[in-house]
Short mmCIF file of C-alpha atoms and ligand atoms in Angstrom, two decimals:
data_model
loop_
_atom_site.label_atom_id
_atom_site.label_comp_id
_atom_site.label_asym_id
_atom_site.label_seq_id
_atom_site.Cartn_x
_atom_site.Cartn_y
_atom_site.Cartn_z
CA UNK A 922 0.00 0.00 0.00
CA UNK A 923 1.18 3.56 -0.99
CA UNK A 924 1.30 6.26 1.59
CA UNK A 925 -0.74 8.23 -0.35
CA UNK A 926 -3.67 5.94 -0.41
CA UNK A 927 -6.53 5.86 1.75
CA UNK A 928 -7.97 3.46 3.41
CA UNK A 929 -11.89 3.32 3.67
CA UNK A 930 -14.39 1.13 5.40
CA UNK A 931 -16.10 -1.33 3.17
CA UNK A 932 -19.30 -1.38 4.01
CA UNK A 933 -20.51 -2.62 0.56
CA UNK A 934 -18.27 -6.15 1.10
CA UNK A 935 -19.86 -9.86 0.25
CA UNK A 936 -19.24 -10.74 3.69
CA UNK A 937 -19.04 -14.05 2.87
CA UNK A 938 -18.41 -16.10 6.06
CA UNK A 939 -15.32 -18.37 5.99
CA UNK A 940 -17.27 -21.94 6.98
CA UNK A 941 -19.03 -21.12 2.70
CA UNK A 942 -17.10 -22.26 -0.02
CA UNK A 943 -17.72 -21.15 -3.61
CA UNK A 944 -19.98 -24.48 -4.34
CA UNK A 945 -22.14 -23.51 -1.05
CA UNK A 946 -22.53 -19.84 -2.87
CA UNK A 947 -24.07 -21.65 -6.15
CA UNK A 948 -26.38 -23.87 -3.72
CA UNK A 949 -27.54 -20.45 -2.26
CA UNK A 950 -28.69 -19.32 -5.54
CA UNK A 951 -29.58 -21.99 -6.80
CA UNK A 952 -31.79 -22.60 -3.84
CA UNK A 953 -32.68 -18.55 -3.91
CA UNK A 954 -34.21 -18.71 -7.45
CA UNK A 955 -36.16 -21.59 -6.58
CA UNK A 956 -37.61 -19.91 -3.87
CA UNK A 957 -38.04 -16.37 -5.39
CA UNK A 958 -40.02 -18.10 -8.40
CA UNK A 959 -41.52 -20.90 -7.22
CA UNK A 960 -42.53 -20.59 -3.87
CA UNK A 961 -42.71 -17.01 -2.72
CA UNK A 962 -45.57 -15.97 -5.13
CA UNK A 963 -48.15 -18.39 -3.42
CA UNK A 964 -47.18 -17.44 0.18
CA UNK A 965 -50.61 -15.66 0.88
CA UNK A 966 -52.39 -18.46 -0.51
CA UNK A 967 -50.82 -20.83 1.72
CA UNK A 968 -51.63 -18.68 4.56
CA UNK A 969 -54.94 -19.51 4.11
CA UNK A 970 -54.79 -22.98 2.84
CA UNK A 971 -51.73 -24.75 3.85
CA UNK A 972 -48.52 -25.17 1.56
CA UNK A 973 -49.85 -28.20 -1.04
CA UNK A 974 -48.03 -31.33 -0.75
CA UNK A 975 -46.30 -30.62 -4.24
CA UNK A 976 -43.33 -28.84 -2.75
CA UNK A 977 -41.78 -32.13 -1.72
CA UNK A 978 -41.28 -34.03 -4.84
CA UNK A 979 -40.61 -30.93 -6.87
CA UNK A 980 -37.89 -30.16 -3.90
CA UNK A 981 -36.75 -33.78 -3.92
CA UNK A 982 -36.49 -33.41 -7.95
CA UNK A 983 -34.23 -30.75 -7.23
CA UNK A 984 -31.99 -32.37 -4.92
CA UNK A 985 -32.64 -30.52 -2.11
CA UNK A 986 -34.25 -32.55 0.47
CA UNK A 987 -31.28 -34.88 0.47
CA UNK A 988 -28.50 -32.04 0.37
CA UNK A 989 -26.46 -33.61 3.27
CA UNK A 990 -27.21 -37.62 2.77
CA UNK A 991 -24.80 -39.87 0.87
CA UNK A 992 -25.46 -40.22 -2.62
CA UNK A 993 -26.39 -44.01 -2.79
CA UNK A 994 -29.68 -42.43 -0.78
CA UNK A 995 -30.37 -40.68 -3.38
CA UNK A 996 -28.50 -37.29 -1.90
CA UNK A 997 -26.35 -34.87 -2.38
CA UNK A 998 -23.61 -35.92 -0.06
CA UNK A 999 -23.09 -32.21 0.59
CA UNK A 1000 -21.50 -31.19 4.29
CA UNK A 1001 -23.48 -29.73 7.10
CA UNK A 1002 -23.26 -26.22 5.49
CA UNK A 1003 -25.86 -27.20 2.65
CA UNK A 1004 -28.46 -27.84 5.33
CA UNK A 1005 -27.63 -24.12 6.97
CA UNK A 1006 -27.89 -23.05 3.54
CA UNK A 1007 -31.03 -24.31 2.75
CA UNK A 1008 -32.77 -23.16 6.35
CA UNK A 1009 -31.48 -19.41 5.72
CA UNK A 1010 -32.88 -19.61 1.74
CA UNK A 1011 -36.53 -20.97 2.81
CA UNK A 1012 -37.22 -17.65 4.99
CA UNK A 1013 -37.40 -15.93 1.54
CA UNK A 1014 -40.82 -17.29 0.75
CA UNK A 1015 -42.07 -15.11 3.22
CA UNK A 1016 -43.86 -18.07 4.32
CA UNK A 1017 -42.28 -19.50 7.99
CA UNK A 1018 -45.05 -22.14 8.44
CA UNK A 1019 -43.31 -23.68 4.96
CA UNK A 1020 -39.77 -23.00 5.78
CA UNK A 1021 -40.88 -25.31 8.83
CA UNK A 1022 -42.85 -27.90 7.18
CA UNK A 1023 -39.40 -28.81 4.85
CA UNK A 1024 -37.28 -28.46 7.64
CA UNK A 1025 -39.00 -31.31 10.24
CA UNK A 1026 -38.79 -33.25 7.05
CA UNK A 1027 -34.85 -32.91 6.16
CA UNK A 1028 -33.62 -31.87 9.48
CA UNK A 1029 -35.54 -33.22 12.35
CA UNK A 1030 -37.83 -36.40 11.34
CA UNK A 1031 -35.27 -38.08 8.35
CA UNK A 1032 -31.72 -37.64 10.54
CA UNK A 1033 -32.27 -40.06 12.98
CA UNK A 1034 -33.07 -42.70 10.21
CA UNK A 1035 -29.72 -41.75 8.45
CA UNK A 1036 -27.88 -42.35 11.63
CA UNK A 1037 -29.56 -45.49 13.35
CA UNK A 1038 -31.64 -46.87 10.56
CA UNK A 1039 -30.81 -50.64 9.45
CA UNK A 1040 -30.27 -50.62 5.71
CA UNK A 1041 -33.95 -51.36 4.92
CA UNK A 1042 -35.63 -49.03 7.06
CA UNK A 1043 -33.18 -45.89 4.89
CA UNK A 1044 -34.44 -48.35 1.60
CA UNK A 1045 -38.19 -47.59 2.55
CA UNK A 1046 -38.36 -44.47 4.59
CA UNK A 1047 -34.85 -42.48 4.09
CA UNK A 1048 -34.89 -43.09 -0.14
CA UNK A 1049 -38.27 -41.65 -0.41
CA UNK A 1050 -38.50 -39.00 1.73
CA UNK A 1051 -34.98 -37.69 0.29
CA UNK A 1052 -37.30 -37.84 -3.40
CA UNK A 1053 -40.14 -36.14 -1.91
CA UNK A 1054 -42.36 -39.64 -2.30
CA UNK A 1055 -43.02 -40.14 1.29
CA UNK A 1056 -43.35 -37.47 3.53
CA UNK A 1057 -42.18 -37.30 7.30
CA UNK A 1058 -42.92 -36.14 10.76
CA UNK A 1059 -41.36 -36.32 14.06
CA UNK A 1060 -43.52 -36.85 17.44
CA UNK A 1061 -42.59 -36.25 20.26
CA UNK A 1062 -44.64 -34.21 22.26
CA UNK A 1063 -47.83 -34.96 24.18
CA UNK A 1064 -50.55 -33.31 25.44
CA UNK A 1065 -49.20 -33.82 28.96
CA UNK A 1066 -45.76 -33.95 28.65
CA UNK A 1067 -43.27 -31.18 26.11
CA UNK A 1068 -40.53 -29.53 27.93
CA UNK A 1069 -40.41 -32.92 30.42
CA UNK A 1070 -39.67 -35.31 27.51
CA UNK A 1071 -39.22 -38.16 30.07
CA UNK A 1072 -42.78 -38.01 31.39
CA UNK A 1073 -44.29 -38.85 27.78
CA UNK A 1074 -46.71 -41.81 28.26
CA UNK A 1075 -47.24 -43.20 24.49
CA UNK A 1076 -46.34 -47.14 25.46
CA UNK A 1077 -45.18 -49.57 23.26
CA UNK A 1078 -45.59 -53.07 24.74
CA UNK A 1079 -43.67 -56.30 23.05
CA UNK A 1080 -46.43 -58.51 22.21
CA UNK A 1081 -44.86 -61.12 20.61
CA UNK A 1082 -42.24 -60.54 17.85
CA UNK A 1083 -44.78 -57.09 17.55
CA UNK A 1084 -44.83 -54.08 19.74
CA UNK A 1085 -48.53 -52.46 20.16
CA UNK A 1086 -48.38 -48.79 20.37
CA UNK A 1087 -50.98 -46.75 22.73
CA UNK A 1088 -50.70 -42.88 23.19
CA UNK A 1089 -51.04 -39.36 21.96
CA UNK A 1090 -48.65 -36.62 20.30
CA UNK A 1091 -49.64 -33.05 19.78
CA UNK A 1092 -48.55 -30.04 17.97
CA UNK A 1093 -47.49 -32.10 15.31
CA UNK A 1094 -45.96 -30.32 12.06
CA UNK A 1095 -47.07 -32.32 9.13
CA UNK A 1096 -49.04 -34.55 10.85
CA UNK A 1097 -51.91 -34.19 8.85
CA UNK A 1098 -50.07 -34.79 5.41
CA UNK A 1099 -47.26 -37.36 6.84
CA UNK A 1100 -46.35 -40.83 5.22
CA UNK A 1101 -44.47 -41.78 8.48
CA UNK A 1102 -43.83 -40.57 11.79
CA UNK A 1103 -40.47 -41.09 14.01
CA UNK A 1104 -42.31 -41.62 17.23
CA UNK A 1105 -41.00 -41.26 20.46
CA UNK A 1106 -42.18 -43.89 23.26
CA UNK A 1107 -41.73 -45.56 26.21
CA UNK A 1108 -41.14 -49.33 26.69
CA UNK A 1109 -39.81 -49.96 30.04
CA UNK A 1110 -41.34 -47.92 32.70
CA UNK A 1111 -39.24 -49.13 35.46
CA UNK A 1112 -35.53 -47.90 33.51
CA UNK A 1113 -35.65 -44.71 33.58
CA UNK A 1114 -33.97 -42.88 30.49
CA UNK A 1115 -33.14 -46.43 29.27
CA UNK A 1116 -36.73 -46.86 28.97
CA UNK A 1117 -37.50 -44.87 25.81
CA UNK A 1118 -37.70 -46.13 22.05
CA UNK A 1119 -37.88 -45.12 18.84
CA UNK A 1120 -40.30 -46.12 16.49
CA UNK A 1121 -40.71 -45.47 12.52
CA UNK A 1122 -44.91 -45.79 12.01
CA UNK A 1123 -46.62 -45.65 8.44
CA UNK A 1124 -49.51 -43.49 9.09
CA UNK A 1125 -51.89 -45.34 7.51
CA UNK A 1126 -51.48 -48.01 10.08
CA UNK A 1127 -55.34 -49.03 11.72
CA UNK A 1128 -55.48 -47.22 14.95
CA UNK A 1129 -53.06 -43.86 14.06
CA UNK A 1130 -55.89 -41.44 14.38
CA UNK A 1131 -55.19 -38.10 12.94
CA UNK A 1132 -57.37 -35.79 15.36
CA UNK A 1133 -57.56 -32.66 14.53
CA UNK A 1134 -55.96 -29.85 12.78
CA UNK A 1135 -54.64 -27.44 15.24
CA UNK A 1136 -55.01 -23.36 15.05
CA UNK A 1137 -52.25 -21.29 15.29
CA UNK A 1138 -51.05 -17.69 16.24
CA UNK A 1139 -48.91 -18.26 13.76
CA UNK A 1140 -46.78 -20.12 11.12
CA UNK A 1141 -50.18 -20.93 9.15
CA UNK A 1142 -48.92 -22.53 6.38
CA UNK A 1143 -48.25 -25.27 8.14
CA UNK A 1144 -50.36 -28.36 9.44
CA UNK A 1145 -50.01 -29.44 12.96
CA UNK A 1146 -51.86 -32.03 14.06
CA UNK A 1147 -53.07 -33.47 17.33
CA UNK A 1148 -52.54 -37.75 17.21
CA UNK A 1149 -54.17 -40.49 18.57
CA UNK A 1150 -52.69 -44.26 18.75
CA UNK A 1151 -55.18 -46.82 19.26
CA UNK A 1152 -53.24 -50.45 19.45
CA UNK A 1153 -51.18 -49.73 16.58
CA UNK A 1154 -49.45 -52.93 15.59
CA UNK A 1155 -45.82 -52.55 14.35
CA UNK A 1156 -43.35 -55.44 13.84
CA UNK A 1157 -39.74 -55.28 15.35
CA UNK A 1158 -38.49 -54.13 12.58
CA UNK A 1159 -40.06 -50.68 13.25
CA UNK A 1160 -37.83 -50.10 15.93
CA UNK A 1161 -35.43 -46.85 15.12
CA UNK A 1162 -32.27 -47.46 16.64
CA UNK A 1163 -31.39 -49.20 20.10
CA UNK A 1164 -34.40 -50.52 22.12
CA UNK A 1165 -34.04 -48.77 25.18
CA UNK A 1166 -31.81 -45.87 23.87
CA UNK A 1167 -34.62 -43.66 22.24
CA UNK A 1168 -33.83 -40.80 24.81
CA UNK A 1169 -30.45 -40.68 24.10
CA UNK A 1170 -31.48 -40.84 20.34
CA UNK A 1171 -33.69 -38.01 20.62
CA UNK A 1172 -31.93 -35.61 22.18
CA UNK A 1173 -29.44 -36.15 19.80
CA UNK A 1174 -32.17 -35.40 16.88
CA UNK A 1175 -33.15 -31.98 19.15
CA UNK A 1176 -29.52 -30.73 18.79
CA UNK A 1177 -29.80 -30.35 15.12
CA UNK A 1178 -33.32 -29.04 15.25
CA UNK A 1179 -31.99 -26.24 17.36
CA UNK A 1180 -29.00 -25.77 14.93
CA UNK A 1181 -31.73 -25.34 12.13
CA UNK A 1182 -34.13 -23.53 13.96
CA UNK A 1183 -31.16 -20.98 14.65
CA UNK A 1184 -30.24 -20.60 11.60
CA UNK A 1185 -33.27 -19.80 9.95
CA UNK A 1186 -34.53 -17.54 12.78
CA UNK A 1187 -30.81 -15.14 11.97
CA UNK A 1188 -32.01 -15.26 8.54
CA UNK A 1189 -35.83 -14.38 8.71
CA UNK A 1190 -34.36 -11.23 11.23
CA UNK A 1191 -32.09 -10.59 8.88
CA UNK A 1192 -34.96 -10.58 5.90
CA UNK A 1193 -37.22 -8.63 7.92
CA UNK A 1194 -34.58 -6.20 8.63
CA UNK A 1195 -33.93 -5.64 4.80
CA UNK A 1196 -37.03 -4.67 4.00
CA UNK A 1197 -37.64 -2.74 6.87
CA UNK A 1198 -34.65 -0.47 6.15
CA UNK A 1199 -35.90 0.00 2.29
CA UNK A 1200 -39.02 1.26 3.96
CA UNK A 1201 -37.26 3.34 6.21
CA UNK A 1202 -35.32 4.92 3.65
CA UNK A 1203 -38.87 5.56 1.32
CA UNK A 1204 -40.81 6.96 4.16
CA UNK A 1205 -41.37 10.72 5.17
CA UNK A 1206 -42.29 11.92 8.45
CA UNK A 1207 -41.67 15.84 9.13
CA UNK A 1208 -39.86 16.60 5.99
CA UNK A 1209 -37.01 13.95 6.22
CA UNK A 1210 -36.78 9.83 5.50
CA UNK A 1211 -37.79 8.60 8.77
CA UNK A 1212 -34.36 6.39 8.90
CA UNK A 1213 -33.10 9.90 9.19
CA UNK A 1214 -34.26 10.46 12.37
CA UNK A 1215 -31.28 9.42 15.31
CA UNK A 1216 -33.99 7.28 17.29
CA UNK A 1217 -34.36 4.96 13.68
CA UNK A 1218 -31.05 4.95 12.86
CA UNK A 1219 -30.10 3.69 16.60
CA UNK A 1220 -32.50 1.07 16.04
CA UNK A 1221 -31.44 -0.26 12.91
CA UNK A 1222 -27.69 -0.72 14.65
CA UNK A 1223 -28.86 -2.19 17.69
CA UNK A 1224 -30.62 -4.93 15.12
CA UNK A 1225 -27.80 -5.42 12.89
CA UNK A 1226 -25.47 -5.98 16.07
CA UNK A 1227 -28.00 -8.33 17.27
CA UNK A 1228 -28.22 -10.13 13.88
CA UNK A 1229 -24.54 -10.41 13.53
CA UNK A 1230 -23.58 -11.11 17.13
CA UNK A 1231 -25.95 -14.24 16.72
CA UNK A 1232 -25.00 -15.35 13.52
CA UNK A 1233 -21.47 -15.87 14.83
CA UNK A 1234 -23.07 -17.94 17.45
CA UNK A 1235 -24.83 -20.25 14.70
CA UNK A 1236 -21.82 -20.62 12.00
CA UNK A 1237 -19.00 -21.06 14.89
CA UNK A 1238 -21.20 -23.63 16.33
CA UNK A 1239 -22.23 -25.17 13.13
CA UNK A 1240 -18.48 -25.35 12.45
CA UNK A 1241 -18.24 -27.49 15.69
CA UNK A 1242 -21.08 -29.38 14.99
CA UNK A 1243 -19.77 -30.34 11.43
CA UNK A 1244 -16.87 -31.37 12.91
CA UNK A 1245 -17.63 -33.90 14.93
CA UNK A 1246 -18.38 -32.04 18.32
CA UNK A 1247 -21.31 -32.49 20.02
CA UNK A 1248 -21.48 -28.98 21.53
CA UNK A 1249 -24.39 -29.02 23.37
CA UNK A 1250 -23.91 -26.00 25.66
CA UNK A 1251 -23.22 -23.43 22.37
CA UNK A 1252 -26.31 -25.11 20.54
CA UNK A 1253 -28.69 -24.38 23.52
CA UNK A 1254 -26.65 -20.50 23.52
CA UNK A 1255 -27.44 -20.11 19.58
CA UNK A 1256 -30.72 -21.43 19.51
CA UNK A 1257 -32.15 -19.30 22.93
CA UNK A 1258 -30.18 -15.91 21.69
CA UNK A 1259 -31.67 -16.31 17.80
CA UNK A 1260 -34.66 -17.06 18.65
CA UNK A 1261 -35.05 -14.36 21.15
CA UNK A 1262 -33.32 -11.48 18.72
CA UNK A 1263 -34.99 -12.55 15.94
CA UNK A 1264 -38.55 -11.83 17.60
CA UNK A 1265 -36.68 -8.26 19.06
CA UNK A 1266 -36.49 -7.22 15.31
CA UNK A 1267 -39.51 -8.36 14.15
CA UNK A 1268 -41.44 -6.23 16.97
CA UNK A 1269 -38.90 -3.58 16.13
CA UNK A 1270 -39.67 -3.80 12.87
CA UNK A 1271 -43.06 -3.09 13.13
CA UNK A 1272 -42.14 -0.42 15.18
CA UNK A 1273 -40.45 1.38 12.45
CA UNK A 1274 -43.52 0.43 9.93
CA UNK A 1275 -46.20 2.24 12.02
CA UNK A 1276 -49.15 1.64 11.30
CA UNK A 1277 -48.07 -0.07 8.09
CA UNK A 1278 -46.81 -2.56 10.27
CA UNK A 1279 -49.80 -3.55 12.09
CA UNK A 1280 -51.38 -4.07 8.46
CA UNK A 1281 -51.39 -7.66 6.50
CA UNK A 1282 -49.79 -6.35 3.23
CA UNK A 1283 -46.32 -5.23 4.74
CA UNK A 1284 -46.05 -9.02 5.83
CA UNK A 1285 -44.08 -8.21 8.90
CA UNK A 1286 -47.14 -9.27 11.61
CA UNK A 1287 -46.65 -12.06 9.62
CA UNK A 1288 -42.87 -12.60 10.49
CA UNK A 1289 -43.39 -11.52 14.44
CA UNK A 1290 -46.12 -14.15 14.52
CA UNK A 1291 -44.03 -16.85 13.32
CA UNK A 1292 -41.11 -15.98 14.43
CA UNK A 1293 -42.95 -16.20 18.21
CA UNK A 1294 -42.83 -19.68 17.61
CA UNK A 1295 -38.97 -20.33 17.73
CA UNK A 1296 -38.82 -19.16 21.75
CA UNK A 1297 -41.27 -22.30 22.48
CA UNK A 1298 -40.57 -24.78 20.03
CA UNK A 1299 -37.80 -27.58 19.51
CA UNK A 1300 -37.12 -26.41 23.35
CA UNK A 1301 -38.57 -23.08 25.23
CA UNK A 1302 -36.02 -20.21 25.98
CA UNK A 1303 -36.70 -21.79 29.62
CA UNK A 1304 -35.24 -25.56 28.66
CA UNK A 1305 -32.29 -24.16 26.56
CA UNK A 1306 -31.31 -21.87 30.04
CA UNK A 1307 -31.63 -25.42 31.36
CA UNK A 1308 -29.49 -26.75 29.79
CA UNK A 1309 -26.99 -23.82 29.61
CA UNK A 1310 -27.02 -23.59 33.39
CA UNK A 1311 -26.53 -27.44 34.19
CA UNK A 1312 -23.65 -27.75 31.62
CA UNK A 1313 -21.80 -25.62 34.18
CA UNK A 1314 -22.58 -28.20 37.05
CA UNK A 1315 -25.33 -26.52 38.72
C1 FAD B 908 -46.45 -24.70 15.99
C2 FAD B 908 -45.78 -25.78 16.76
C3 FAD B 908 -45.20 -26.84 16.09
C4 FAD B 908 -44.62 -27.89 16.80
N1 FAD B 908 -44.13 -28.99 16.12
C5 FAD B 908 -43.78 -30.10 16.83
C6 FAD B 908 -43.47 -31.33 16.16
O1 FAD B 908 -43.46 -31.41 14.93
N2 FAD B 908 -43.15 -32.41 16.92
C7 FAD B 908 -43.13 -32.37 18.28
O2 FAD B 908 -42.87 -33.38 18.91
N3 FAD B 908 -43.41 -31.21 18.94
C8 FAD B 908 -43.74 -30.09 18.25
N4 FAD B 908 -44.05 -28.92 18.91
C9 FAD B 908 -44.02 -28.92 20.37
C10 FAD B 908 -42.95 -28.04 21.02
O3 FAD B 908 -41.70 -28.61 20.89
C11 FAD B 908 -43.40 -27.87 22.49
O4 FAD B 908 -44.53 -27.02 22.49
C12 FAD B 908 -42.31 -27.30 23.38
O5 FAD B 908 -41.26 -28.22 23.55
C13 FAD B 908 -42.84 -26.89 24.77
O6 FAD B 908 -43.59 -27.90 25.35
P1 FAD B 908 -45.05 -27.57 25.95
O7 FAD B 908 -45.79 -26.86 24.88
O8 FAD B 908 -45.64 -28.83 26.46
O9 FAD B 908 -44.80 -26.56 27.12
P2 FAD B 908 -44.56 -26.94 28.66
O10 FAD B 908 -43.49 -27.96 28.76
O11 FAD B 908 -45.89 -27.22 29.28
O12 FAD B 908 -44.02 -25.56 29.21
C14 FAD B 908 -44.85 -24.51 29.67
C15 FAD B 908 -43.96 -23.42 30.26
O13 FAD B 908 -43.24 -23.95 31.39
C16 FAD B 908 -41.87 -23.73 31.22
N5 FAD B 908 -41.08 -24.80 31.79
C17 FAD B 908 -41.21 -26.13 31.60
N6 FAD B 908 -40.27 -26.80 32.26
C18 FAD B 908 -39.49 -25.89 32.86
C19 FAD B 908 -38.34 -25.94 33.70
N7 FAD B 908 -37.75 -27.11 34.00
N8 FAD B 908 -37.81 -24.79 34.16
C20 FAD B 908 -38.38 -23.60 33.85
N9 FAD B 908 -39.47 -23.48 33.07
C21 FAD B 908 -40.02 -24.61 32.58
C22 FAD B 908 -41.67 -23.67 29.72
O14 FAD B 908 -40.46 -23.01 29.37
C23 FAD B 908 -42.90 -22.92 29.29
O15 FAD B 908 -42.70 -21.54 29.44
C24 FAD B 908 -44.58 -27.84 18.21
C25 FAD B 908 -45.13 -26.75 18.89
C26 FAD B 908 -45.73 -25.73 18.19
C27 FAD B 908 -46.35 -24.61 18.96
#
């Protein structure tokens, strides 16, 4: 550098974090486009109606409900990254209920079959749902029993080489439009967390009632389902993973919900934030832009600091994650500080709309309503300072 030159703050940069490679940059577009063209313009219909059960085979046609599963699946043996990828690129269809729908199909119902399936149980359940042919869900809450996983009360009893399955999940994403469901039970009352099992269950099964379909504050576009089980028959060979392990197996699966969860709530802040600054910039109040005003300006760094500050949380802990960590401390850390900024903007957001923010057609009720969701679900702000507070020993 010459003496003479000047150096200036680049505020204009790609910004390109350093865990993205060039390939992960073309699955962004890629992904982007899709979105943008395919999936964004029916948002407000799907509001009203539910997202239609198309979007999984035309997103399994496209490769991208397999992005991280081996190729002999049917993936695209792509690393961890793709799945952040894909998570962040969803929130543009304006459409969170959607965005969720996909991502208890790729990221919370289909993992544990890629990890502790036998070979025939990834034939008929992993294969399909990675082409969009069979669609998943993933139960594990009950009507009596959601933070306190260990007090479910869904039994499965060995009745012979069979196992007869009696209980109820709510709140269940997909439920209503599932081919299977990775169910969460108990088998052994008397063993404590080594009493818990994982089962894969066609839905069509006699006795899987499908109940009713729940309303929501938010996140509309999505089915969730309250289920009943009625001495549902299932052979062994429906058992996910180690008999008696389930537990251990779930909370496993919950770490990578969180991941997912926290990455999409960063990037639905930081989509709400975008458009709230072009507004910002468009709108007069007392003969200036209102993002001209100290107070709005203030407001738009305090939300870009939050957005950024968790962001770092989710990539650094995504980069432990990938590689081979099981970081459960800085997973419960990203998911409870995303989830809790990302509903800061939204209401902030609205803030800076006015009265245009309180209205339907600015979509950003929209975003604070479904964004509400990520402080309760996969684990409540409450369970993740749990979990932060024990890993310390106390
Ligand atoms: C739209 C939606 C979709 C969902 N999708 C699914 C799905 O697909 N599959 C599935 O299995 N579940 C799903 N859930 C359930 C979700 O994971 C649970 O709602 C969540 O885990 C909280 O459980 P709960 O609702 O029973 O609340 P509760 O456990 O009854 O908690 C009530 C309150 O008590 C607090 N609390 C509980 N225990 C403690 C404690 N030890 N210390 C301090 N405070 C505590 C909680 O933080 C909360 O504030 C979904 C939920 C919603 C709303």
């Amino acid at each position: 550098m010459a003496a003479t030159d000047v150096l200036k703050p680049d505020h204009a940069g790609s910004r390109k974090h350093f865990i993205f490679t060039d390939e992960h940059q073309q699955l962004r577009e890629s992904i982007h486009n899709f979105v943008v063209k395919e999936l964004r313009p029916h948002a407000e219909e799907w509001e009203e109606t539910t997202f239609p059960n198309w979007v999984f085979p035309r997103m399994g046609e496209l490769g991208f409900l397999g992005l991280t599963y081996p190729e002999e699946y049917g993936g695209q043996g792509g690393d961890y990254y793709c799945a952040l990828v894909l998570a962040e690129e969803m929130t543009n269809a304006n459409c969170g209920g959607l965005g969720m729908g996909i991502a208890v199909h790729t990221d919370m119902a289909t993992p544990p079959i890629h990890l502790f399936g036998t070979e025939q149980q990834k034939q008929d359940y992993l294969v399909p749902a990675i082409k969009g042919a069979k669609i998943a869900c993933l139960g594990i809450t009950e009507p009596d029993a959601g933070s306190d996983v260990a007090a479910i009360k869904t039994r499965a009893r060995k009745d012979g080489d069979e196992y007869v399955i009696n209980g109820s999940k709510t709140y269940i994403t997909n439920g209503h439009r599932a081919d299977f469901i990775v169910l969460v039970t108990k088998t052994d009352d008397a063993a404590g967390y080594d009493g818990f099992t994982l089962f894969i269950v066609d839905m069509d099964l006699p006795g899987v009632i499908r109940e009713k379909k729940l309303q929501k504050m938010g996140m509309h576009a999505s089915d969730t389902a309250l289920l009943a089980f009625d001495d549902v028959r299932v052979p062994e060979s429906a058992v996910l993973g180690q008999v008696g392990k389930g537990f251990y197996h779930i909370m496993w699966e919950l770490q990578g919900e969180r991941m997912i969860g926290a990455a999409g709530a960063v990037a639905a802040a930081q989509n709400v934030f975008d458009r709230t600054l072009q507004y910002a910039q468009e709108r007069h109040a007392f003969g200036r832009p209102i993002s001209k005003f100290q107070v709005t300006r203030f407001k738009f760094a305090e939300m870009a600091t939050k957005i950024e500050t968790a962001r770092q949380m989710v990539y650094t802990t995504a980069w432990r994650f990938a590689n081979g960590e099981y970081p459960v401390r800085e997973i419960s850390m990203a998911k409870l500080y995303a989830s809790r900024i990302a509903c800061e903007v939204a209401d902030e957001c609205i803030q800076i709309h006015g009265g245009a923010g309180y209205m339907k057609e600015y979509n950003v009720e929209r975003v604070w309503r479904d964004l509400r969701l990520n402080r309760i679900g996969a684990g409540t702000d409450e369970v993740m300072l749990e979990v932060i507070g024990k890993s310390y020993g106390l």
